[in-house]
Amino acid sequence: MSAQTLAPVEQDRKQLLRQQRKRDLRRFFHTMFSRRIVILGVVGTGFFLLVAIFAPLIAPYDPNEVDILNKFSGMSADHWLGTDAYGRDLFSRIVFGTRVSILTGVIATLMAAVIGCLLGMIASFYGGVVDKLMIAGCDTFMAIPGTALSMALLSLMGGGMLNMAVILCITTIPGMLRMMRASSLSVMSSDYILAAKLSGENKLKIMVKHVLPNSISPIIVMTSQSVGTSIMMESGLSFLGIGIKIPTASWGSIINEARPYLMTAPLYVLAPCICLALLIISLNLLGDGIRDAMDPSLRGA
């Protein structure tokens, strides 16, 4: 066949692929939003994301501005949620704490997803000793409780948002690696992977072009559900006083500071707790919706 004959055929093929992608995208969103409760999760997650992005515009005060003469002031037009034990505006600190918590959780989860995908594909592709060593390493890390491992790493690396993100990433990688390995192994047995190997195609190209696109769905679902876990872990460690360091505004550190004043200033404790609970619930609902859209057979499970 001549080049002039092949050109229309190639154009038709590309057009069919574009139409198929559009149909798949429409089906994805239709399945994802088929349950109203998922819409609540999307709205809630979107709300907290907007708060985190526009925190400097939303917060009326500097979150670290101390006014010791105005401590524990009640709700008013000047201070919507009152002030804390140092006279800092509680609403401003919660708004900036949203940014810290979300940023830490998202960075940690994305780093874990990238590293876990890479190592999982390598383990499934090469097998043998490489696979056994990686699985043994995963089993070792997963045998240690996540909180205990995070506390041990924090004692070595110190607190701070960046160190916290790295530590949460380390504790999340084993699960991502095992998930990607299991998903990749089913793809590796496919005929087109064998054909690519026999044709002498570059190993890296096979993993990126063939293995990754066909095994990434479980990782997307796991990533969406792991963000909430990472945020909760960060808040828990900050509550214990070993995570995000004071005076940086973090929901966990705010709750830790407010703990002695639970009876005298309940809003000081309840406001960040409610925000944390709503964000975790919203993220879990969003993750369930993505799971349903990626694999409708799991719908309602």
PDB file of C-alpha atoms in Angstrom:
ATOM      1  CA  MET A   1       0.000   0.000   0.000  1.00  0.00           C
ATOM      2  CA  SER A   2       1.233   3.499  -0.840  1.00  0.00           C
ATOM      3  CA  ALA A   3       1.803   6.272   1.655  1.00  0.00           C
ATOM      4  CA  GLN A   4      -1.199   8.150   0.233  1.00  0.00           C
ATOM      5  CA  THR A   5      -3.428   5.129   0.935  1.00  0.00           C
ATOM      6  CA  LEU A   6      -2.072   4.644   4.471  1.00  0.00           C
ATOM      7  CA  ALA A   7      -2.567   8.293   5.498  1.00  0.00           C
ATOM      8  CA  PRO A   8      -6.412   8.214   5.594  1.00  0.00           C
ATOM      9  CA  VAL A   9      -6.322   4.849   7.401  1.00  0.00           C
ATOM     10  CA  GLU A  10      -4.013   6.282  10.075  1.00  0.00           C
ATOM     11  CA  GLN A  11      -6.235   9.351  10.459  1.00  0.00           C
ATOM     12  CA  ASP A  12      -9.314   7.155  10.896  1.00  0.00           C
ATOM     13  CA  ARG A  13      -7.507   5.092  13.509  1.00  0.00           C
ATOM     14  CA  LYS A  14      -6.498   8.201  15.477  1.00  0.00           C
ATOM     15  CA  GLN A  15     -10.038   9.556  15.271  1.00  0.00           C
ATOM     16  CA  LEU A  16     -11.448   6.268  16.584  1.00  0.00           C
ATOM     17  CA  LEU A  17      -8.952   6.346  19.447  1.00  0.00           C
ATOM     18  CA  ARG A  18      -9.977   9.913  20.337  1.00  0.00           C
ATOM     19  CA  GLN A  19     -13.644   8.964  20.301  1.00  0.00           C
ATOM     20  CA  GLN A  20     -12.941   5.929  22.476  1.00  0.00           C
ATOM     21  CA  ARG A  21     -11.051   8.087  24.990  1.00  0.00           C
ATOM     22  CA  LYS A  22     -13.966  10.530  25.129  1.00  0.00           C
ATOM     23  CA  ARG A  23     -16.417   7.681  25.715  1.00  0.00           C
ATOM     24  CA  ASP A  24     -14.188   6.240  28.447  1.00  0.00           C
ATOM     25  CA  LEU A  25     -13.916   9.664  30.105  1.00  0.00           C
ATOM     26  CA  ARG A  26     -17.685  10.176  30.033  1.00  0.00           C
ATOM     27  CA  ARG A  27     -18.222   6.693  31.447  1.00  0.00           C
ATOM     28  CA  PHE A  28     -15.661   7.378  34.178  1.00  0.00           C
ATOM     29  CA  PHE A  29     -17.386  10.546  35.397  1.00  0.00           C
ATOM     30  CA  HIS A  30     -20.870   9.057  35.024  1.00  0.00           C
ATOM     31  CA  THR A  31     -19.907   6.072  37.166  1.00  0.00           C
ATOM     32  CA  MET A  32     -18.003   8.204  39.656  1.00  0.00           C
ATOM     33  CA  PHE A  33     -20.891  10.603  40.279  1.00  0.00           C
ATOM     34  CA  SER A  34     -23.651   7.990  40.137  1.00  0.00           C
ATOM     35  CA  ARG A  35     -23.776   8.069  43.957  1.00  0.00           C
ATOM     36  CA  ARG A  36     -24.729  11.401  45.541  1.00  0.00           C
ATOM     37  CA  ILE A  37     -22.533  10.800  48.540  1.00  0.00           C
ATOM     38  CA  VAL A  38     -19.481  10.876  46.251  1.00  0.00           C
ATOM     39  CA  ILE A  39     -20.536  14.345  45.113  1.00  0.00           C
ATOM     40  CA  LEU A  40     -20.403  15.438  48.761  1.00  0.00           C
ATOM     41  CA  GLY A  41     -16.875  14.062  48.951  1.00  0.00           C
ATOM     42  CA  VAL A  42     -15.838  15.971  45.828  1.00  0.00           C
ATOM     43  CA  VAL A  43     -17.411  19.211  47.095  1.00  0.00           C
ATOM     44  CA  GLY A  44     -15.804  18.819  50.511  1.00  0.00           C
ATOM     45  CA  THR A  45     -12.379  18.041  49.066  1.00  0.00           C
ATOM     46  CA  GLY A  46     -12.671  20.927  46.610  1.00  0.00           C
ATOM     47  CA  PHE A  47     -13.650  23.290  49.418  1.00  0.00           C
ATOM     48  CA  PHE A  48     -10.594  22.443  51.526  1.00  0.00           C
ATOM     49  CA  LEU A  49      -8.332  22.635  48.470  1.00  0.00           C
ATOM     50  CA  LEU A  50      -9.599  26.153  47.726  1.00  0.00           C
ATOM     51  CA  VAL A  51      -9.044  27.136  51.353  1.00  0.00           C
ATOM     52  CA  ALA A  52      -5.477  25.806  51.184  1.00  0.00           C
ATOM     53  CA  ILE A  53      -4.720  27.580  47.889  1.00  0.00           C
ATOM     54  CA  PHE A  54      -6.194  30.942  48.882  1.00  0.00           C
ATOM     55  CA  ALA A  55      -5.226  30.833  52.565  1.00  0.00           C
ATOM     56  CA  PRO A  56      -3.430  34.238  52.522  1.00  0.00           C
ATOM     57  CA  LEU A  57      -6.544  35.864  51.056  1.00  0.00           C
ATOM     58  CA  ILE A  58      -9.011  34.125  53.370  1.00  0.00           C
ATOM     59  CA  ALA A  59      -7.183  34.490  56.693  1.00  0.00           C
ATOM     60  CA  PRO A  60      -7.753  37.958  58.182  1.00  0.00           C
ATOM     61  CA  TYR A  61      -4.609  37.840  60.345  1.00  0.00           C
ATOM     62  CA  ASP A  62      -1.083  36.496  60.374  1.00  0.00           C
ATOM     63  CA  PRO A  63      -1.459  33.010  61.919  1.00  0.00           C
ATOM     64  CA  ASN A  64       1.639  33.538  64.074  1.00  0.00           C
ATOM     65  CA  GLU A  65       0.821  37.057  65.267  1.00  0.00           C
ATOM     66  CA  VAL A  66       0.832  36.989  69.088  1.00  0.00           C
ATOM     67  CA  ASP A  67      -1.423  39.251  71.168  1.00  0.00           C
ATOM     68  CA  ILE A  68      -0.981  37.940  74.697  1.00  0.00           C
ATOM     69  CA  LEU A  69      -3.343  40.580  76.130  1.00  0.00           C
ATOM     70  CA  ASN A  70      -6.155  39.250  73.970  1.00  0.00           C
ATOM     71  CA  LYS A  71      -5.837  35.520  74.674  1.00  0.00           C
ATOM     72  CA  PHE A  72      -8.928  33.311  74.839  1.00  0.00           C
ATOM     73  CA  SER A  73     -11.212  36.016  73.512  1.00  0.00           C
ATOM     74  CA  GLY A  74     -14.580  34.679  72.415  1.00  0.00           C
ATOM     75  CA  MET A  75     -16.152  34.631  68.968  1.00  0.00           C
ATOM     76  CA  SER A  76     -16.582  38.144  67.585  1.00  0.00           C
ATOM     77  CA  ALA A  77     -16.598  40.157  64.376  1.00  0.00           C
ATOM     78  CA  ASP A  78     -12.831  40.646  64.743  1.00  0.00           C
ATOM     79  CA  HIS A  79     -12.039  37.023  65.605  1.00  0.00           C
ATOM     80  CA  TRP A  80     -14.613  34.649  64.115  1.00  0.00           C
ATOM     81  CA  LEU A  81     -13.483  31.650  66.168  1.00  0.00           C
ATOM     82  CA  GLY A  82     -11.855  33.601  68.972  1.00  0.00           C
ATOM     83  CA  THR A  83      -8.169  33.512  69.889  1.00  0.00           C
ATOM     84  CA  ASP A  84      -5.889  30.871  71.354  1.00  0.00           C
ATOM     85  CA  ALA A  85      -3.673  30.745  74.446  1.00  0.00           C
ATOM     86  CA  TYR A  86      -1.250  33.254  72.866  1.00  0.00           C
ATOM     87  CA  GLY A  87      -3.849  35.628  71.476  1.00  0.00           C
ATOM     88  CA  ARG A  88      -3.414  34.375  67.908  1.00  0.00           C
ATOM     89  CA  ASP A  89      -6.480  34.357  65.674  1.00  0.00           C
ATOM     90  CA  LEU A  90      -7.793  30.776  65.693  1.00  0.00           C
ATOM     91  CA  PHE A  91      -9.592  31.055  62.343  1.00  0.00           C
ATOM     92  CA  SER A  92      -6.400  32.206  60.600  1.00  0.00           C
ATOM     93  CA  ARG A  93      -4.385  29.384  62.127  1.00  0.00           C
ATOM     94  CA  ILE A  94      -6.936  26.770  61.040  1.00  0.00           C
ATOM     95  CA  VAL A  95      -6.990  28.202  57.511  1.00  0.00           C
ATOM     96  CA  PHE A  96      -3.192  28.038  57.213  1.00  0.00           C
ATOM     97  CA  GLY A  97      -3.217  24.643  58.927  1.00  0.00           C
ATOM     98  CA  THR A  98      -5.364  23.397  56.031  1.00  0.00           C
ATOM     99  CA  ARG A  99      -2.556  24.278  53.625  1.00  0.00           C
ATOM    100  CA  VAL A 100       0.107  22.561  55.743  1.00  0.00           C
ATOM    101  CA  SER A 101      -1.889  19.365  56.239  1.00  0.00           C
ATOM    102  CA  ILE A 102      -3.025  18.995  52.620  1.00  0.00           C
ATOM    103  CA  LEU A 103       0.363  19.896  51.165  1.00  0.00           C
ATOM    104  CA  THR A 104       2.159  17.421  53.419  1.00  0.00           C
ATOM    105  CA  GLY A 105      -0.278  14.606  52.675  1.00  0.00           C
ATOM    106  CA  VAL A 106      -0.365  15.179  48.911  1.00  0.00           C
ATOM    107  CA  ILE A 107       3.421  15.496  48.516  1.00  0.00           C
ATOM    108  CA  ALA A 108       4.057  12.387  50.616  1.00  0.00           C
ATOM    109  CA  THR A 109       1.492  10.304  48.721  1.00  0.00           C
ATOM    110  CA  LEU A 110       2.593  11.426  45.253  1.00  0.00           C
ATOM    111  CA  MET A 111       6.246  10.705  46.044  1.00  0.00           C
ATOM    112  CA  ALA A 112       5.305   7.275  47.386  1.00  0.00           C
ATOM    113  CA  ALA A 113       3.198   6.553  44.293  1.00  0.00           C
ATOM    114  CA  VAL A 114       6.002   7.453  41.877  1.00  0.00           C
ATOM    115  CA  ILE A 115       8.686   5.505  43.755  1.00  0.00           C
ATOM    116  CA  GLY A 116       6.357   2.580  44.458  1.00  0.00           C
ATOM    117  CA  CYS A 117       5.317   2.355  40.784  1.00  0.00           C
ATOM    118  CA  LEU A 118       8.922   2.361  39.632  1.00  0.00           C
ATOM    119  CA  LEU A 119      10.100  -0.258  42.120  1.00  0.00           C
ATOM    120  CA  GLY A 120       6.993  -2.407  41.614  1.00  0.00           C
ATOM    121  CA  MET A 121       7.496  -2.511  37.842  1.00  0.00           C
ATOM    122  CA  ILE A 122      11.185  -3.346  38.258  1.00  0.00           C
ATOM    123  CA  ALA A 123      10.341  -6.169  40.686  1.00  0.00           C
ATOM    124  CA  SER A 124       7.742  -7.694  38.343  1.00  0.00           C
ATOM    125  CA  PHE A 125       9.809  -7.184  35.182  1.00  0.00           C
ATOM    126  CA  TYR A 126      13.103  -8.646  36.379  1.00  0.00           C
ATOM    127  CA  GLY A 127      11.803 -11.121  38.961  1.00  0.00           C
ATOM    128  CA  GLY A 128      14.249 -13.516  40.619  1.00  0.00           C
ATOM    129  CA  VAL A 129      16.574 -12.078  43.236  1.00  0.00           C
ATOM    130  CA  VAL A 130      15.489  -8.492  42.570  1.00  0.00           C
ATOM    131  CA  ASP A 131      11.855  -9.359  43.219  1.00  0.00           C
ATOM    132  CA  LYS A 132      12.641 -11.373  46.357  1.00  0.00           C
ATOM    133  CA  LEU A 133      14.809  -8.608  47.858  1.00  0.00           C
ATOM    134  CA  MET A 134      12.159  -5.946  47.270  1.00  0.00           C
ATOM    135  CA  ILE A 135       9.368  -8.077  48.703  1.00  0.00           C
ATOM    136  CA  ALA A 136      11.513  -8.928  51.729  1.00  0.00           C
ATOM    137  CA  GLY A 137      12.175  -5.217  52.263  1.00  0.00           C
ATOM    138  CA  CYS A 138       8.450  -4.461  51.998  1.00  0.00           C
ATOM    139  CA  ASP A 139       7.593  -7.198  54.479  1.00  0.00           C
ATOM    140  CA  THR A 140      10.174  -5.838  56.915  1.00  0.00           C
ATOM    141  CA  PHE A 141       8.812  -2.282  56.741  1.00  0.00           C
ATOM    142  CA  MET A 142       5.179  -3.385  56.867  1.00  0.00           C
ATOM    143  CA  ALA A 143       5.851  -5.515  59.951  1.00  0.00           C
ATOM    144  CA  ILE A 144       6.644  -2.311  61.862  1.00  0.00           C
ATOM    145  CA  PRO A 145       3.599  -0.197  62.854  1.00  0.00           C
ATOM    146  CA  GLY A 146       3.465   2.964  60.759  1.00  0.00           C
ATOM    147  CA  THR A 147       3.297   5.286  63.765  1.00  0.00           C
ATOM    148  CA  ALA A 148       6.289   3.634  65.460  1.00  0.00           C
ATOM    149  CA  LEU A 149       8.334   3.770  62.249  1.00  0.00           C
ATOM    150  CA  SER A 150       7.416   7.426  61.687  1.00  0.00           C
ATOM    151  CA  MET A 151       8.376   8.340  65.253  1.00  0.00           C
ATOM    152  CA  ALA A 152      11.729   6.576  64.881  1.00  0.00           C
ATOM    153  CA  LEU A 153      12.472   8.365  61.610  1.00  0.00           C
ATOM    154  CA  LEU A 154      11.385  11.714  63.060  1.00  0.00           C
ATOM    155  CA  SER A 155      13.827  11.251  65.926  1.00  0.00           C
ATOM    156  CA  LEU A 156      16.604  10.838  63.349  1.00  0.00           C
ATOM    157  CA  MET A 157      15.563  13.449  60.771  1.00  0.00           C
ATOM    158  CA  GLY A 158      13.775  15.992  62.923  1.00  0.00           C
ATOM    159  CA  GLY A 159      10.407  17.631  62.389  1.00  0.00           C
ATOM    160  CA  GLY A 160       9.298  20.123  59.769  1.00  0.00           C
ATOM    161  CA  MET A 161       6.947  19.853  56.807  1.00  0.00           C
ATOM    162  CA  LEU A 162       9.523  18.553  54.312  1.00  0.00           C
ATOM    163  CA  ASN A 163      10.907  15.909  56.660  1.00  0.00           C
ATOM    164  CA  MET A 164       7.363  14.891  57.594  1.00  0.00           C
ATOM    165  CA  ALA A 165       6.452  14.458  53.907  1.00  0.00           C
ATOM    166  CA  VAL A 166       9.560  12.325  53.308  1.00  0.00           C
ATOM    167  CA  ILE A 167       8.849  10.144  56.358  1.00  0.00           C
ATOM    168  CA  LEU A 168       5.202   9.622  55.385  1.00  0.00           C
ATOM    169  CA  CYS A 169       6.402   8.780  51.881  1.00  0.00           C
ATOM    170  CA  ILE A 170       8.760   6.103  53.260  1.00  0.00           C
ATOM    171  CA  THR A 171       5.973   4.495  55.287  1.00  0.00           C
ATOM    172  CA  THR A 172       3.617   4.494  52.268  1.00  0.00           C
ATOM    173  CA  ILE A 173       6.021   3.110  49.637  1.00  0.00           C
ATOM    174  CA  PRO A 174       5.792  -0.600  50.655  1.00  0.00           C
ATOM    175  CA  GLY A 175       2.037  -0.736  50.081  1.00  0.00           C
ATOM    176  CA  MET A 176       2.372   1.067  46.732  1.00  0.00           C
ATOM    177  CA  LEU A 177       5.190  -1.240  45.666  1.00  0.00           C
ATOM    178  CA  ARG A 178       3.272  -4.413  46.440  1.00  0.00           C
ATOM    179  CA  MET A 179       0.156  -3.119  44.703  1.00  0.00           C
ATOM    180  CA  MET A 180       2.076  -2.123  41.573  1.00  0.00           C
ATOM    181  CA  ARG A 181       3.982  -5.409  41.539  1.00  0.00           C
ATOM    182  CA  ALA A 182       0.769  -7.439  41.704  1.00  0.00           C
ATOM    183  CA  SER A 183      -0.851  -5.349  38.986  1.00  0.00           C
ATOM    184  CA  SER A 184       2.244  -5.481  36.765  1.00  0.00           C
ATOM    185  CA  LEU A 185       2.612  -9.264  37.071  1.00  0.00           C
ATOM    186  CA  SER A 186      -0.791  -9.789  35.441  1.00  0.00           C
ATOM    187  CA  VAL A 187       0.221  -7.455  32.616  1.00  0.00           C
ATOM    188  CA  MET A 188       3.642  -9.074  32.167  1.00  0.00           C
ATOM    189  CA  SER A 189       2.013 -12.357  31.164  1.00  0.00           C
ATOM    190  CA  SER A 190       0.170 -10.723  28.256  1.00  0.00           C
ATOM    191  CA  ASP A 191       0.991 -11.641  24.670  1.00  0.00           C
ATOM    192  CA  TYR A 192       1.844  -8.091  23.619  1.00  0.00           C
ATOM    193  CA  ILE A 193       4.509  -7.847  26.345  1.00  0.00           C
ATOM    194  CA  LEU A 194       6.045 -11.114  25.142  1.00  0.00           C
ATOM    195  CA  ALA A 195       5.932  -9.841  21.549  1.00  0.00           C
ATOM    196  CA  ALA A 196       7.652  -6.601  22.588  1.00  0.00           C
ATOM    197  CA  LYS A 197      10.400  -8.576  24.353  1.00  0.00           C
ATOM    198  CA  LEU A 198      10.938 -10.898  21.366  1.00  0.00           C
ATOM    199  CA  SER A 199      11.120  -7.939  19.000  1.00  0.00           C
ATOM    200  CA  GLY A 200      14.057  -6.606  20.999  1.00  0.00           C
ATOM    201  CA  GLU A 201      12.289  -3.511  22.276  1.00  0.00           C
ATOM    202  CA  ASN A 202      14.105  -1.602  25.006  1.00  0.00           C
ATOM    203  CA  LYS A 203      13.194  -2.781  28.523  1.00  0.00           C
ATOM    204  CA  LEU A 204      12.612   0.737  29.809  1.00  0.00           C
ATOM    205  CA  LYS A 205      10.343   1.470  26.854  1.00  0.00           C
ATOM    206  CA  ILE A 206       8.345  -1.714  27.507  1.00  0.00           C
ATOM    207  CA  MET A 207       7.786  -0.736  31.136  1.00  0.00           C
ATOM    208  CA  VAL A 208       6.826   2.863  30.361  1.00  0.00           C
ATOM    209  CA  LYS A 209       4.855   2.283  27.164  1.00  0.00           C
ATOM    210  CA  HIS A 210       3.132  -1.046  27.861  1.00  0.00           C
ATOM    211  CA  VAL A 211       3.320  -2.068  31.535  1.00  0.00           C
ATOM    212  CA  LEU A 212       2.673   1.276  33.253  1.00  0.00           C
ATOM    213  CA  PRO A 213      -0.496   2.379  31.365  1.00  0.00           C
ATOM    214  CA  ASN A 214      -2.112  -1.048  31.759  1.00  0.00           C
ATOM    215  CA  SER A 215      -1.375  -1.473  35.469  1.00  0.00           C
ATOM    216  CA  ILE A 216      -1.698   2.055  36.867  1.00  0.00           C
ATOM    217  CA  SER A 217      -5.442   1.947  37.736  1.00  0.00           C
ATOM    218  CA  PRO A 218      -5.046   0.281  41.181  1.00  0.00           C
ATOM    219  CA  ILE A 219      -2.310   2.790  42.059  1.00  0.00           C
ATOM    220  CA  ILE A 220      -4.572   5.740  41.181  1.00  0.00           C
ATOM    221  CA  VAL A 221      -7.249   4.339  43.473  1.00  0.00           C
ATOM    222  CA  MET A 222      -4.760   3.620  46.246  1.00  0.00           C
ATOM    223  CA  THR A 223      -3.232   7.100  45.918  1.00  0.00           C
ATOM    224  CA  SER A 224      -6.612   8.809  46.250  1.00  0.00           C
ATOM    225  CA  GLN A 225      -7.306   6.822  49.410  1.00  0.00           C
ATOM    226  CA  SER A 226      -3.812   7.232  50.892  1.00  0.00           C
ATOM    227  CA  VAL A 227      -3.877  11.039  50.954  1.00  0.00           C
ATOM    228  CA  GLY A 228      -6.363  11.020  53.820  1.00  0.00           C
ATOM    229  CA  THR A 229      -4.301   8.451  55.710  1.00  0.00           C
ATOM    230  CA  SER A 230      -1.163  10.584  55.327  1.00  0.00           C
ATOM    231  CA  ILE A 231      -2.975  13.712  56.530  1.00  0.00           C
ATOM    232  CA  MET A 232      -4.317  11.836  59.539  1.00  0.00           C
ATOM    233  CA  MET A 233      -0.843  10.463  60.315  1.00  0.00           C
ATOM    234  CA  GLU A 234       0.690  13.938  60.071  1.00  0.00           C
ATOM    235  CA  SER A 235      -1.947  15.392  62.385  1.00  0.00           C
ATOM    236  CA  GLY A 236      -1.463  12.551  64.853  1.00  0.00           C
ATOM    237  CA  LEU A 237       2.313  13.001  64.977  1.00  0.00           C
ATOM    238  CA  SER A 238       1.973  16.788  65.264  1.00  0.00           C
ATOM    239  CA  PHE A 239      -0.509  16.219  68.101  1.00  0.00           C
ATOM    240  CA  LEU A 240       2.185  14.187  69.871  1.00  0.00           C
ATOM    241  CA  GLY A 241       4.546  17.139  69.448  1.00  0.00           C
ATOM    242  CA  ILE A 242       7.026  15.429  67.125  1.00  0.00           C
ATOM    243  CA  GLY A 243       5.644  16.415  63.729  1.00  0.00           C
ATOM    244  CA  ILE A 244       5.181  19.924  62.357  1.00  0.00           C
ATOM    245  CA  LYS A 245       7.003  22.215  64.747  1.00  0.00           C
ATOM    246  CA  ILE A 246       5.443  25.177  66.536  1.00  0.00           C
ATOM    247  CA  PRO A 247       4.737  27.978  65.620  1.00  0.00           C
ATOM    248  CA  THR A 248       3.862  26.597  62.147  1.00  0.00           C
ATOM    249  CA  ALA A 249       0.085  26.256  62.005  1.00  0.00           C
ATOM    250  CA  SER A 250      -0.942  22.605  61.696  1.00  0.00           C
ATOM    251  CA  TRP A 251      -4.212  21.036  62.770  1.00  0.00           C
ATOM    252  CA  GLY A 252      -2.399  18.463  64.872  1.00  0.00           C
ATOM    253  CA  SER A 253      -0.242  21.037  66.645  1.00  0.00           C
ATOM    254  CA  ILE A 254      -3.281  23.263  67.260  1.00  0.00           C
ATOM    255  CA  ILE A 255      -5.120  20.353  68.874  1.00  0.00           C
ATOM    256  CA  ASN A 256      -2.040  19.569  70.972  1.00  0.00           C
ATOM    257  CA  GLU A 257      -1.840  23.174  72.202  1.00  0.00           C
ATOM    258  CA  ALA A 258      -5.575  23.261  72.927  1.00  0.00           C
ATOM    259  CA  ARG A 259      -5.723  19.962  74.822  1.00  0.00           C
ATOM    260  CA  PRO A 260      -5.288  21.463  78.323  1.00  0.00           C
ATOM    261  CA  TYR A 261      -8.122  23.924  77.653  1.00  0.00           C
ATOM    262  CA  LEU A 262     -10.762  21.433  76.532  1.00  0.00           C
ATOM    263  CA  MET A 263     -13.172  22.335  79.345  1.00  0.00           C
ATOM    264  CA  THR A 264     -12.521  26.077  79.470  1.00  0.00           C
ATOM    265  CA  ALA A 265     -12.240  26.780  75.704  1.00  0.00           C
ATOM    266  CA  PRO A 266     -13.883  23.846  73.876  1.00  0.00           C
ATOM    267  CA  LEU A 267     -13.961  25.599  70.486  1.00  0.00           C
ATOM    268  CA  TYR A 268     -10.157  25.785  70.607  1.00  0.00           C
ATOM    269  CA  VAL A 269     -10.102  21.977  70.380  1.00  0.00           C
ATOM    270  CA  LEU A 270     -13.284  21.254  68.453  1.00  0.00           C
ATOM    271  CA  ALA A 271     -12.693  23.561  65.456  1.00  0.00           C
ATOM    272  CA  PRO A 272      -9.529  21.839  64.144  1.00  0.00           C
ATOM    273  CA  CYS A 273     -10.910  18.394  65.052  1.00  0.00           C
ATOM    274  CA  ILE A 274     -14.067  19.023  63.013  1.00  0.00           C
ATOM    275  CA  CYS A 275     -12.043  20.300  60.043  1.00  0.00           C
ATOM    276  CA  LEU A 276      -9.770  17.259  60.169  1.00  0.00           C
ATOM    277  CA  ALA A 277     -12.728  14.860  60.362  1.00  0.00           C
ATOM    278  CA  LEU A 278     -14.557  16.550  57.456  1.00  0.00           C
ATOM    279  CA  LEU A 279     -11.454  16.503  55.246  1.00  0.00           C
ATOM    280  CA  ILE A 280     -10.714  12.830  55.939  1.00  0.00           C
ATOM    281  CA  ILE A 281     -14.340  11.849  55.271  1.00  0.00           C
ATOM    282  CA  SER A 282     -14.391  13.885  52.037  1.00  0.00           C
ATOM    283  CA  LEU A 283     -11.165  12.309  50.811  1.00  0.00           C
ATOM    284  CA  ASN A 284     -12.408   8.806  51.602  1.00  0.00           C
ATOM    285  CA  LEU A 285     -15.667   9.434  49.739  1.00  0.00           C
ATOM    286  CA  LEU A 286     -13.703  10.787  46.769  1.00  0.00           C
ATOM    287  CA  GLY A 287     -11.452   7.725  46.852  1.00  0.00           C
ATOM    288  CA  ASP A 288     -14.493   5.426  46.882  1.00  0.00           C
ATOM    289  CA  GLY A 289     -15.888   7.232  43.848  1.00  0.00           C
ATOM    290  CA  ILE A 290     -12.630   6.881  41.932  1.00  0.00           C
ATOM    291  CA  ARG A 291     -12.493   3.203  42.906  1.00  0.00           C
ATOM    292  CA  ASP A 292     -16.005   2.636  41.569  1.00  0.00           C
ATOM    293  CA  ALA A 293     -15.190   4.436  38.323  1.00  0.00           C
ATOM    294  CA  MET A 294     -11.957   2.517  37.812  1.00  0.00           C
ATOM    295  CA  ASP A 295     -13.496  -0.874  38.602  1.00  0.00           C
ATOM    296  CA  PRO A 296     -17.332  -0.917  38.512  1.00  0.00           C
ATOM    297  CA  SER A 297     -17.301  -4.532  39.761  1.00  0.00           C
ATOM    298  CA  LEU A 298     -16.331  -3.138  43.181  1.00  0.00           C
ATOM    299  CA  ARG A 299     -19.247  -0.707  43.253  1.00  0.00           C
ATOM    300  CA  GLY A 300     -20.971  -0.651  46.598  1.00  0.00           C
ATOM    301  CA  ALA A 301     -18.334  -2.931  48.177  1.00  0.00           C
TER     302      ALA A 301
END
